mmCIF file with all atom_site columns, C-alpha atoms and ligand atoms in Angstrom:
data_model
loop_
_atom_site.group_PDB
_atom_site.id
_atom_site.type_symbol
_atom_site.label_atom_id
_atom_site.label_alt_id
_atom_site.label_comp_id
_atom_site.label_asym_id
_atom_site.label_entity_id
_atom_site.label_seq_id
_atom_site.pdbx_PDB_ins_code
_atom_site.Cartn_x
_atom_site.Cartn_y
_atom_site.Cartn_z
_atom_site.occupancy
_atom_site.B_iso_or_equiv
_atom_site.pdbx_formal_charge
_atom_site.auth_seq_id
_atom_site.auth_comp_id
_atom_site.auth_asym_id
_atom_site.auth_atom_id
_atom_site.pdbx_PDB_model_num
ATOM   1   C  CA  . MET A 1 1   ? 80.812 5.526  91.169 1.00 0.00 ? 262 MET A CA  1
ATOM   2   C  CA  . ALA A 1 2   ? 76.633 7.019  88.714 1.00 0.00 ? 263 ALA A CA  1
ATOM   3   C  CA  . SER A 1 3   ? 76.940 9.870  90.248 1.00 0.00 ? 264 SER A CA  1
ATOM   4   C  CA  . LYS A 1 4   ? 81.222 9.543  89.980 1.00 0.00 ? 265 LYS A CA  1
ATOM   5   C  CA  . ILE A 1 5   ? 80.283 9.323  86.218 1.00 0.00 ? 266 ILE A CA  1
ATOM   6   C  CA  . SER A 1 6   ? 77.651 11.543 85.500 1.00 0.00 ? 267 SER A CA  1
ATOM   7   C  CA  . TYR A 1 7   ? 79.457 14.444 87.615 1.00 0.00 ? 268 TYR A CA  1
ATOM   8   C  CA  . ALA A 1 8   ? 82.634 13.283 86.243 1.00 0.00 ? 269 ALA A CA  1
ATOM   9   C  CA  . PHE A 1 9   ? 80.703 14.030 82.327 1.00 0.00 ? 270 PHE A CA  1
ATOM   10  C  CA  . GLY A 1 10  ? 79.431 16.879 83.930 1.00 0.00 ? 271 GLY A CA  1
ATOM   11  C  CA  . ALA A 1 11  ? 82.536 18.815 83.964 1.00 0.00 ? 272 ALA A CA  1
ATOM   12  C  CA  . PHE A 1 12  ? 83.629 17.478 80.532 1.00 0.00 ? 273 PHE A CA  1
ATOM   13  C  CA  . MET A 1 13  ? 80.198 18.899 79.340 1.00 0.00 ? 274 MET A CA  1
ATOM   14  C  CA  . LEU A 1 14  ? 81.473 21.635 81.028 1.00 0.00 ? 275 LEU A CA  1
ATOM   15  C  CA  . LEU A 1 15  ? 84.584 22.008 79.441 1.00 0.00 ? 276 LEU A CA  1
ATOM   16  C  CA  . CYS A 1 16  ? 83.436 20.619 75.291 1.00 0.00 ? 277 CYS A CA  1
ATOM   17  C  CA  . GLY A 1 17  ? 80.844 24.037 76.489 1.00 0.00 ? 278 GLY A CA  1
ATOM   18  C  CA  . SER A 1 18  ? 83.215 26.831 77.343 1.00 0.00 ? 279 SER A CA  1
ATOM   19  C  CA  . THR A 1 19  ? 86.488 25.366 74.265 1.00 0.00 ? 280 THR A CA  1
ATOM   20  C  CA  . VAL A 1 20  ? 82.688 26.385 72.353 1.00 0.00 ? 281 VAL A CA  1
ATOM   21  C  CA  . ASN A 1 21  ? 82.543 29.586 74.233 1.00 0.00 ? 282 ASN A CA  1
ATOM   22  C  CA  . ALA A 1 22  ? 85.956 30.555 74.074 1.00 0.00 ? 283 ALA A CA  1
ATOM   23  C  CA  . ASP A 1 23  ? 86.866 34.030 73.843 1.00 0.00 ? 284 ASP A CA  1
ATOM   24  C  CA  . THR A 1 24  ? 87.359 32.620 70.225 1.00 0.00 ? 285 THR A CA  1
ATOM   25  C  CA  . PRO A 1 25  ? 88.432 36.268 69.105 1.00 0.00 ? 286 PRO A CA  1
ATOM   26  C  CA  . MET A 1 26  ? 85.997 37.932 66.712 1.00 0.00 ? 287 MET A CA  1
ATOM   27  C  CA  . THR A 1 27  ? 86.767 40.610 64.121 1.00 0.00 ? 288 THR A CA  1
ATOM   28  C  CA  . ASP A 1 28  ? 85.681 44.174 64.625 1.00 0.00 ? 289 ASP A CA  1
ATOM   29  C  CA  . ALA A 1 29  ? 83.067 43.497 61.975 1.00 0.00 ? 290 ALA A CA  1
ATOM   30  C  CA  . GLN A 1 30  ? 81.792 40.813 63.222 1.00 0.00 ? 291 GLN A CA  1
ATOM   31  C  CA  . ARG A 1 31  ? 81.841 41.938 66.435 1.00 0.00 ? 292 ARG A CA  1
ATOM   32  C  CA  . GLY A 1 32  ? 78.753 44.511 64.719 1.00 0.00 ? 293 GLY A CA  1
ATOM   33  C  CA  . LYS A 1 33  ? 77.088 41.356 63.215 1.00 0.00 ? 294 LYS A CA  1
ATOM   34  C  CA  . TYR A 1 34  ? 76.839 39.917 66.374 1.00 0.00 ? 295 TYR A CA  1
ATOM   35  C  CA  . LEU A 1 35  ? 75.248 42.926 68.357 1.00 0.00 ? 296 LEU A CA  1
ATOM   36  C  CA  . LEU A 1 36  ? 72.920 44.154 65.744 1.00 0.00 ? 297 LEU A CA  1
ATOM   37  C  CA  . GLN A 1 37  ? 71.958 40.141 66.068 1.00 0.00 ? 298 GLN A CA  1
ATOM   38  C  CA  . VAL A 1 38  ? 70.715 40.415 69.978 1.00 0.00 ? 299 VAL A CA  1
ATOM   39  C  CA  . GLY A 1 39  ? 69.925 43.794 69.366 1.00 0.00 ? 300 GLY A CA  1
ATOM   40  C  CA  . GLY A 1 40  ? 67.128 42.684 67.048 1.00 0.00 ? 301 GLY A CA  1
ATOM   41  C  CA  . CYS A 1 41  ? 68.141 45.353 64.528 1.00 0.00 ? 302 CYS A CA  1
ATOM   42  C  CA  . ASN A 1 42  ? 66.487 43.702 61.930 1.00 0.00 ? 303 ASN A CA  1
ATOM   43  C  CA  . ASP A 1 43  ? 62.745 43.232 62.983 1.00 0.00 ? 304 ASP A CA  1
ATOM   44  C  CA  . CYS A 1 44  ? 62.337 46.173 61.690 1.00 0.00 ? 305 CYS A CA  1
ATOM   45  C  CA  . HIS A 1 45  ? 65.222 47.072 59.366 1.00 0.00 ? 306 HIS A CA  1
ATOM   46  C  CA  . THR A 1 46  ? 65.118 44.036 57.060 1.00 0.00 ? 307 THR A CA  1
ATOM   47  C  CA  . MET A 1 47  ? 61.495 43.790 55.197 1.00 0.00 ? 308 MET A CA  1
ATOM   48  C  CA  . GLY A 1 48  ? 60.326 40.709 56.666 1.00 0.00 ? 309 GLY A CA  1
ATOM   49  C  CA  . TYR A 1 49  ? 63.118 39.052 58.624 1.00 0.00 ? 310 TYR A CA  1
ATOM   50  C  CA  . ALA A 1 50  ? 60.844 39.251 61.515 1.00 0.00 ? 311 ALA A CA  1
ATOM   51  C  CA  . GLN A 1 51  ? 57.427 37.863 59.487 1.00 0.00 ? 312 GLN A CA  1
ATOM   52  C  CA  . ASN A 1 52  ? 60.242 35.330 58.276 1.00 0.00 ? 313 ASN A CA  1
ATOM   53  C  CA  . ASN A 1 53  ? 61.941 34.524 61.508 1.00 0.00 ? 314 ASN A CA  1
ATOM   54  C  CA  . GLY A 1 54  ? 65.382 35.615 60.581 1.00 0.00 ? 315 GLY A CA  1
ATOM   55  C  CA  . ARG A 1 55  ? 65.540 33.612 58.048 1.00 0.00 ? 316 ARG A CA  1
ATOM   56  C  CA  . LEU A 1 56  ? 66.454 35.652 55.217 1.00 0.00 ? 317 LEU A CA  1
ATOM   57  C  CA  . PRO A 1 57  ? 70.313 36.090 53.331 1.00 0.00 ? 318 PRO A CA  1
ATOM   58  C  CA  . GLU A 1 58  ? 72.547 38.266 54.525 1.00 0.00 ? 319 GLU A CA  1
ATOM   59  C  CA  . GLU A 1 59  ? 72.879 40.473 51.271 1.00 0.00 ? 320 GLU A CA  1
ATOM   60  C  CA  . GLN A 1 60  ? 69.430 42.047 52.463 1.00 0.00 ? 321 GLN A CA  1
ATOM   61  C  CA  . TRP A 1 61  ? 70.056 42.212 56.304 1.00 0.00 ? 322 TRP A CA  1
ATOM   62  C  CA  . LEU A 1 62  ? 69.774 46.028 57.292 1.00 0.00 ? 323 LEU A CA  1
ATOM   63  C  CA  . THR A 1 63  ? 68.641 47.390 53.398 1.00 0.00 ? 324 THR A CA  1
ATOM   64  C  CA  . GLY A 1 64  ? 65.800 49.995 54.899 1.00 0.00 ? 325 GLY A CA  1
ATOM   65  C  CA  . SER A 1 65  ? 61.400 49.341 54.669 1.00 0.00 ? 326 SER A CA  1
ATOM   66  C  CA  . ASN A 1 66  ? 58.880 51.292 53.501 1.00 0.00 ? 327 ASN A CA  1
ATOM   67  C  CA  . VAL A 1 67  ? 56.861 49.726 55.816 1.00 0.00 ? 328 VAL A CA  1
ATOM   68  C  CA  . GLY A 1 68  ? 55.521 52.799 58.431 1.00 0.00 ? 329 GLY A CA  1
ATOM   69  C  CA  . PHE A 1 69  ? 55.175 52.494 61.744 1.00 0.00 ? 330 PHE A CA  1
ATOM   70  C  CA  . MET A 1 70  ? 52.302 55.498 62.425 1.00 0.00 ? 331 MET A CA  1
ATOM   71  C  CA  . GLY A 1 71  ? 51.245 56.753 65.607 1.00 0.00 ? 332 GLY A CA  1
ATOM   72  C  CA  . PRO A 1 72  ? 50.948 59.774 67.890 1.00 0.00 ? 333 PRO A CA  1
ATOM   73  C  CA  . TRP A 1 73  ? 54.458 59.952 66.349 1.00 0.00 ? 334 TRP A CA  1
ATOM   74  C  CA  . GLY A 1 74  ? 53.313 60.537 63.348 1.00 0.00 ? 335 GLY A CA  1
ATOM   75  C  CA  . THR A 1 75  ? 54.457 57.667 60.738 1.00 0.00 ? 336 THR A CA  1
ATOM   76  C  CA  . THR A 1 76  ? 58.318 56.725 60.219 1.00 0.00 ? 337 THR A CA  1
ATOM   77  C  CA  . TYR A 1 77  ? 60.097 53.602 58.266 1.00 0.00 ? 338 TYR A CA  1
ATOM   78  C  CA  . PRO A 1 78  ? 63.428 52.252 60.241 1.00 0.00 ? 339 PRO A CA  1
ATOM   79  C  CA  . GLY A 1 79  ? 65.744 53.609 58.013 1.00 0.00 ? 340 GLY A CA  1
ATOM   80  C  CA  . ASN A 1 80  ? 68.375 52.265 55.065 1.00 0.00 ? 341 ASN A CA  1
ATOM   81  C  CA  . LEU A 1 81  ? 71.926 51.064 57.470 1.00 0.00 ? 342 LEU A CA  1
ATOM   82  C  CA  . ARG A 1 82  ? 73.979 50.246 54.576 1.00 0.00 ? 343 ARG A CA  1
ATOM   83  C  CA  . LYS A 1 83  ? 72.947 52.743 53.145 1.00 0.00 ? 344 LYS A CA  1
ATOM   84  C  CA  . ARG A 1 84  ? 73.675 55.778 55.797 1.00 0.00 ? 345 ARG A CA  1
ATOM   85  C  CA  . ALA A 1 85  ? 76.762 54.160 56.577 1.00 0.00 ? 346 ALA A CA  1
ATOM   86  C  CA  . ALA A 1 86  ? 77.968 54.215 53.356 1.00 0.00 ? 347 ALA A CA  1
ATOM   87  C  CA  . GLN A 1 87  ? 77.593 57.883 52.791 1.00 0.00 ? 348 GLN A CA  1
ATOM   88  C  CA  . LEU A 1 88  ? 78.573 58.649 56.869 1.00 0.00 ? 349 LEU A CA  1
ATOM   89  C  CA  . SER A 1 89  ? 81.640 58.722 58.492 1.00 0.00 ? 350 SER A CA  1
ATOM   90  C  CA  . ALA A 1 90  ? 82.576 57.032 61.511 1.00 0.00 ? 351 ALA A CA  1
ATOM   91  C  CA  . LYS A 1 91  ? 81.896 59.894 63.807 1.00 0.00 ? 352 LYS A CA  1
ATOM   92  C  CA  . GLN A 1 92  ? 78.883 61.763 61.671 1.00 0.00 ? 353 GLN A CA  1
ATOM   93  C  CA  . TRP A 1 93  ? 77.595 57.627 62.580 1.00 0.00 ? 354 TRP A CA  1
ATOM   94  C  CA  . GLN A 1 94  ? 78.126 57.971 66.106 1.00 0.00 ? 355 GLN A CA  1
ATOM   95  C  CA  . GLU A 1 95  ? 76.317 60.868 66.022 1.00 0.00 ? 356 GLU A CA  1
ATOM   96  C  CA  . LEU A 1 96  ? 73.439 59.842 63.889 1.00 0.00 ? 357 LEU A CA  1
ATOM   97  C  CA  . MET A 1 97  ? 73.345 57.103 66.725 1.00 0.00 ? 358 MET A CA  1
ATOM   98  C  CA  . ARG A 1 98  ? 73.663 59.635 69.679 1.00 0.00 ? 359 ARG A CA  1
ATOM   99  C  CA  . SER A 1 99  ? 70.657 61.645 68.100 1.00 0.00 ? 360 SER A CA  1
ATOM   100 C  CA  . PRO A 1 100 ? 66.967 61.125 69.498 1.00 0.00 ? 361 PRO A CA  1
ATOM   101 C  CA  . MET A 1 101 ? 64.593 59.555 67.531 1.00 0.00 ? 362 MET A CA  1
ATOM   102 C  CA  . ARG A 1 102 ? 60.958 58.731 67.215 1.00 0.00 ? 363 ARG A CA  1
ATOM   103 C  CA  . PRO A 1 103 ? 59.375 55.879 67.712 1.00 0.00 ? 364 PRO A CA  1
ATOM   104 C  CA  . PRO A 1 104 ? 59.854 52.674 67.409 1.00 0.00 ? 365 PRO A CA  1
ATOM   105 C  CA  . MET A 1 105 ? 62.759 52.964 67.666 1.00 0.00 ? 366 MET A CA  1
ATOM   106 C  CA  . PRO A 1 106 ? 64.518 51.706 70.728 1.00 0.00 ? 367 PRO A CA  1
ATOM   107 C  CA  . THR A 1 107 ? 66.571 54.578 71.754 1.00 0.00 ? 368 THR A CA  1
ATOM   108 C  CA  . PRO A 1 108 ? 66.865 53.560 75.633 1.00 0.00 ? 369 PRO A CA  1
ATOM   109 C  CA  . SER A 1 109 ? 68.711 50.145 73.843 1.00 0.00 ? 370 SER A CA  1
ATOM   110 C  CA  . LEU A 1 110 ? 71.286 52.750 71.669 1.00 0.00 ? 371 LEU A CA  1
ATOM   111 C  CA  . ALA A 1 111 ? 71.767 54.950 74.631 1.00 0.00 ? 372 ALA A CA  1
ATOM   112 C  CA  . ALA A 1 112 ? 73.428 52.269 76.499 1.00 0.00 ? 373 ALA A CA  1
ATOM   113 C  CA  . MET A 1 113 ? 75.937 51.447 73.583 1.00 0.00 ? 374 MET A CA  1
ATOM   114 C  CA  . SER A 1 114 ? 79.089 52.041 74.337 1.00 0.00 ? 375 SER A CA  1
ATOM   115 C  CA  . ASP A 1 115 ? 80.798 53.952 71.789 1.00 0.00 ? 376 ASP A CA  1
ATOM   116 C  CA  . ALA A 1 116 ? 83.172 51.087 70.724 1.00 0.00 ? 377 ALA A CA  1
ATOM   117 C  CA  . ASP A 1 117 ? 79.773 48.944 70.872 1.00 0.00 ? 378 ASP A CA  1
ATOM   118 C  CA  . ILE A 1 118 ? 78.129 51.581 67.943 1.00 0.00 ? 379 ILE A CA  1
ATOM   119 C  CA  . GLN A 1 119 ? 81.960 51.636 65.463 1.00 0.00 ? 380 GLN A CA  1
ATOM   120 C  CA  . SER A 1 120 ? 81.655 47.895 66.415 1.00 0.00 ? 381 SER A CA  1
ATOM   121 C  CA  . ILE A 1 121 ? 78.296 48.507 64.372 1.00 0.00 ? 382 ILE A CA  1
ATOM   122 C  CA  . TYR A 1 122 ? 79.586 51.106 61.754 1.00 0.00 ? 383 TYR A CA  1
ATOM   123 C  CA  . HIS A 1 123 ? 82.315 49.418 60.740 1.00 0.00 ? 384 HIS A CA  1
ATOM   124 C  CA  . TYR A 1 124 ? 79.913 45.889 60.116 1.00 0.00 ? 385 TYR A CA  1
ATOM   125 C  CA  . LEU A 1 125 ? 77.214 47.848 58.916 1.00 0.00 ? 386 LEU A CA  1
ATOM   126 C  CA  . ARG A 1 126 ? 80.265 49.482 56.266 1.00 0.00 ? 387 ARG A CA  1
ATOM   127 C  CA  . THR A 1 127 ? 81.595 45.385 55.730 1.00 0.00 ? 388 THR A CA  1
ATOM   128 C  CA  . LEU A 1 128 ? 78.184 44.679 54.315 1.00 0.00 ? 389 LEU A CA  1
ATOM   129 C  CA  . GLY A 1 129 ? 78.892 47.486 51.878 1.00 0.00 ? 390 GLY A CA  1
ATOM   130 C  CA  . ASP A 1 130 ? 75.415 49.597 50.697 1.00 0.00 ? 391 ASP A CA  1
ATOM   131 C  CA  . ALA A 1 131 ? 72.670 47.957 48.649 1.00 0.00 ? 392 ALA A CA  1
ATOM   132 C  CA  . GLY A 1 132 ? 68.677 48.825 48.048 1.00 0.00 ? 393 GLY A CA  1
ATOM   133 C  CA  . ASP A 1 133 ? 66.870 52.435 48.478 1.00 0.00 ? 394 ASP A CA  1
ATOM   134 C  CA  . ALA A 1 134 ? 66.643 54.387 50.903 1.00 0.00 ? 395 ALA A CA  1
ATOM   135 C  CA  . ALA A 1 135 ? 63.521 54.137 52.902 1.00 0.00 ? 396 ALA A CA  1
ATOM   136 C  CA  . PRO A 1 136 ? 60.341 56.934 52.884 1.00 0.00 ? 397 PRO A CA  1
ATOM   137 C  CA  . ALA A 1 137 ? 60.564 60.366 54.303 1.00 0.00 ? 398 ALA A CA  1
ATOM   138 C  CA  . ALA A 1 138 ? 58.974 60.335 57.589 1.00 0.00 ? 399 ALA A CA  1
ATOM   139 C  CA  . LEU A 1 139 ? 55.197 62.726 57.987 1.00 0.00 ? 400 LEU A CA  1
ATOM   140 C  CA  . PRO A 1 140 ? 54.084 63.682 60.228 1.00 0.00 ? 401 PRO A CA  1
ATOM   141 C  CA  . PRO A 1 141 ? 51.520 62.673 61.913 1.00 0.00 ? 402 PRO A CA  1
ATOM   142 C  CA  . GLY A 1 142 ? 47.128 63.028 60.261 1.00 0.00 ? 403 GLY A CA  1
ATOM   143 C  CA  . VAL A 1 143 ? 49.176 62.510 56.825 1.00 0.00 ? 404 VAL A CA  1
ATOM   144 C  CA  . THR A 1 144 ? 48.210 58.771 55.696 1.00 0.00 ? 405 THR A CA  1
ATOM   145 C  CA  . PRO A 1 145 ? 50.840 57.183 54.307 1.00 0.00 ? 406 PRO A CA  1
ATOM   146 C  CA  . ASN A 1 146 ? 50.531 56.359 50.089 1.00 0.00 ? 407 ASN A CA  1
ATOM   147 C  CA  . THR A 1 147 ? 52.840 53.103 51.847 1.00 0.00 ? 408 THR A CA  1
ATOM   148 C  CA  . ALA A 1 148 ? 52.238 49.537 53.563 1.00 0.00 ? 409 ALA A CA  1
ATOM   149 C  CA  . TYR A 1 149 ? 51.927 51.110 57.598 1.00 0.00 ? 410 TYR A CA  1
ATOM   150 C  CA  . PHE A 1 150 ? 50.999 48.624 60.824 1.00 0.00 ? 411 PHE A CA  1
ATOM   151 C  CA  . ASP A 1 151 ? 49.010 51.168 62.755 1.00 0.00 ? 412 ASP A CA  1
ATOM   152 C  CA  . PHE A 1 152 ? 51.197 51.615 66.210 1.00 0.00 ? 413 PHE A CA  1
ATOM   153 C  CA  . VAL A 1 153 ? 47.115 53.545 67.964 1.00 0.00 ? 414 VAL A CA  1
ATOM   154 C  CA  . PRO A 1 154 ? 47.033 52.578 71.056 1.00 0.00 ? 415 PRO A CA  1
ATOM   155 C  CA  . LYS A 1 155 ? 43.441 51.199 70.885 1.00 0.00 ? 416 LYS A CA  1
ATOM   156 C  CA  . SER A 1 156 ? 40.982 50.147 74.148 1.00 0.00 ? 417 SER A CA  1
ATOM   157 C  CA  . ALA A 1 157 ? 39.128 47.045 74.509 1.00 0.00 ? 418 ALA A CA  1
ATOM   158 C  CA  . GLU A 1 158 ? 35.920 49.274 76.403 1.00 0.00 ? 419 GLU A CA  1
ATOM   159 C  CA  . ALA A 1 159 ? 36.021 51.175 73.317 1.00 0.00 ? 420 ALA A CA  1
ATOM   160 C  CA  . THR A 1 160 ? 36.322 48.082 70.986 1.00 0.00 ? 421 THR A CA  1
ATOM   161 C  CA  . LYS A 1 161 ? 33.648 46.309 71.931 1.00 0.00 ? 422 LYS A CA  1
ATOM   162 C  CA  . SER A 1 162 ? 30.305 47.707 70.459 1.00 0.00 ? 423 SER A CA  1
HETATM 163 C  C1  . LIG B 2 .   ? 61.080 48.846 66.740 1.00 0.00 ? 593 LIG B C1  1
HETATM 164 C  C2  . LIG B 2 .   ? 61.220 48.812 65.606 1.00 0.00 ? 593 LIG B C2  1
HETATM 165 C  C3  . LIG B 2 .   ? 62.830 49.348 65.646 1.00 0.00 ? 593 LIG B C3  1
HETATM 166 C  C4  . LIG B 2 .   ? 63.645 49.253 65.557 1.00 0.00 ? 593 LIG B C4  1
HETATM 167 C  C5  . LIG B 2 .   ? 64.010 46.782 66.205 1.00 0.00 ? 593 LIG B C5  1
HETATM 168 C  C6  . LIG B 2 .   ? 64.923 49.387 65.490 1.00 0.00 ? 593 LIG B C6  1
HETATM 169 N  N1  . LIG B 2 .   ? 64.667 50.664 64.223 1.00 0.00 ? 593 LIG B N1  1
HETATM 170 FE FE1 . LIG B 2 .   ? 65.969 51.557 64.139 1.00 0.00 ? 593 LIG B FE1 1
HETATM 171 N  N2  . LIG B 2 .   ? 64.534 53.109 63.615 1.00 0.00 ? 593 LIG B N2  1
HETATM 172 C  C7  . LIG B 2 .   ? 62.958 52.854 63.733 1.00 0.00 ? 593 LIG B C7  1
HETATM 173 C  C8  . LIG B 2 .   ? 62.137 53.710 63.307 1.00 0.00 ? 593 LIG B C8  1
HETATM 174 C  C9  . LIG B 2 .   ? 60.793 53.935 63.178 1.00 0.00 ? 593 LIG B C9  1
HETATM 175 C  C10 . LIG B 2 .   ? 64.206 55.159 62.433 1.00 0.00 ? 593 LIG B C10 1
HETATM 176 C  C11 . LIG B 2 .   ? 62.515 55.879 62.254 1.00 0.00 ? 593 LIG B C11 1
HETATM 177 C  C12 . LIG B 2 .   ? 63.309 56.343 63.153 1.00 0.00 ? 593 LIG B C12 1
HETATM 178 C  C13 . LIG B 2 .   ? 62.316 58.081 63.032 1.00 0.00 ? 593 LIG B C13 1
HETATM 179 O  O1  . LIG B 2 .   ? 62.352 58.914 61.655 1.00 0.00 ? 593 LIG B O1  1
HETATM 180 O  O2  . LIG B 2 .   ? 63.148 59.475 63.860 1.00 0.00 ? 593 LIG B O2  1
HETATM 181 C  C14 . LIG B 2 .   ? 64.513 53.741 62.682 1.00 0.00 ? 593 LIG B C14 1
HETATM 182 C  C15 . LIG B 2 .   ? 66.119 55.097 62.442 1.00 0.00 ? 593 LIG B C15 1
HETATM 183 C  C16 . LIG B 2 .   ? 67.153 54.458 63.167 1.00 0.00 ? 593 LIG B C16 1
HETATM 184 C  C17 . LIG B 2 .   ? 68.890 54.975 62.475 1.00 0.00 ? 593 LIG B C17 1
HETATM 185 C  C18 . LIG B 2 .   ? 68.841 56.061 62.351 1.00 0.00 ? 593 LIG B C18 1
HETATM 186 C  C19 . LIG B 2 .   ? 67.803 55.828 60.541 1.00 0.00 ? 593 LIG B C19 1
HETATM 187 C  C20 . LIG B 2 .   ? 69.105 57.466 59.662 1.00 0.00 ? 593 LIG B C20 1
HETATM 188 O  O3  . LIG B 2 .   ? 69.314 57.143 58.388 1.00 0.00 ? 593 LIG B O3  1
HETATM 189 O  O4  . LIG B 2 .   ? 68.128 57.878 60.187 1.00 0.00 ? 593 LIG B O4  1
HETATM 190 C  C21 . LIG B 2 .   ? 69.434 54.343 62.951 1.00 0.00 ? 593 LIG B C21 1
HETATM 191 C  C22 . LIG B 2 .   ? 71.096 54.086 63.516 1.00 0.00 ? 593 LIG B C22 1
HETATM 192 C  C23 . LIG B 2 .   ? 68.592 53.153 63.780 1.00 0.00 ? 593 LIG B C23 1
HETATM 193 N  N3  . LIG B 2 .   ? 67.305 52.978 63.750 1.00 0.00 ? 593 LIG B N3  1
HETATM 194 C  C24 . LIG B 2 .   ? 69.906 51.726 64.177 1.00 0.00 ? 593 LIG B C24 1
HETATM 195 C  C25 . LIG B 2 .   ? 68.745 51.246 64.867 1.00 0.00 ? 593 LIG B C25 1
HETATM 196 C  C26 . LIG B 2 .   ? 70.124 50.210 65.288 1.00 0.00 ? 593 LIG B C26 1
HETATM 197 C  C27 . LIG B 2 .   ? 70.905 49.945 65.581 1.00 0.00 ? 593 LIG B C27 1
HETATM 198 C  C28 . LIG B 2 .   ? 68.706 48.911 66.196 1.00 0.00 ? 593 LIG B C28 1
HETATM 199 C  C29 . LIG B 2 .   ? 69.276 47.562 66.656 1.00 0.00 ? 593 LIG B C29 1
HETATM 200 C  C30 . LIG B 2 .   ? 70.244 48.182 68.001 1.00 0.00 ? 593 LIG B C30 1
HETATM 201 C  C31 . LIG B 2 .   ? 67.478 49.291 65.383 1.00 0.00 ? 593 LIG B C31 1
HETATM 202 N  N4  . LIG B 2 .   ? 67.932 50.681 65.303 1.00 0.00 ? 593 LIG B N4  1
HETATM 203 C  C32 . LIG B 2 .   ? 66.602 48.966 65.573 1.00 0.00 ? 593 LIG B C32 1
HETATM 204 C  C33 . LIG B 2 .   ? 63.267 50.616 63.487 1.00 0.00 ? 593 LIG B C33 1
HETATM 205 C  C34 . LIG B 2 .   ? 63.325 49.819 64.481 1.00 0.00 ? 593 LIG B C34 1
#
């Protein structure tokens, strides 16, 4: 009996779950927002997002960061994606997202993205609209940035012992 009840309860929960997750139709822009969130794009392209565990208002999202990432590639800055999308046509956005980028931009993740996903992201960014300033330009290797930066140069445990 008890197992029957729990079975029925389980089936009920399953039904509830499927109702919650049911294909609530997402608009293209909502889909873009979803993709940006699961893609972790805010972690780098929104100042303070990762440090605040994602608790930043959407108005601040994806406006870029002036904290550089310094490594063997020089120093790169996560760009202001809202400003870029506002300046570019859908086709130009597609080309940008398919162009090679320096670390720590997760280029392979973008390469795995479908054209339709790239367009959904564009639509969401256009919905958010232009905001914030452009990120600083990238610096070549060997140049010390005059902004805050993360040191992405690998250090060996051996070397730091002495
Ligand atoms: C680990 C940090 C990091 C994450 C996560 C990240 N990016 Fe980036 N992104 C960067 C950096 C740094 C650059 C600058 C690269 C360069 O200068 O070559 C960049 C550049 C870009 C550019 C080019 C911007 C421009 O104006 O030229 C686009 C577009 C972009 N990222 C989209 C995304 C998207 C979409 C995601 C999520 C799927 C994402 N990024 C996740 C760090 C990141």
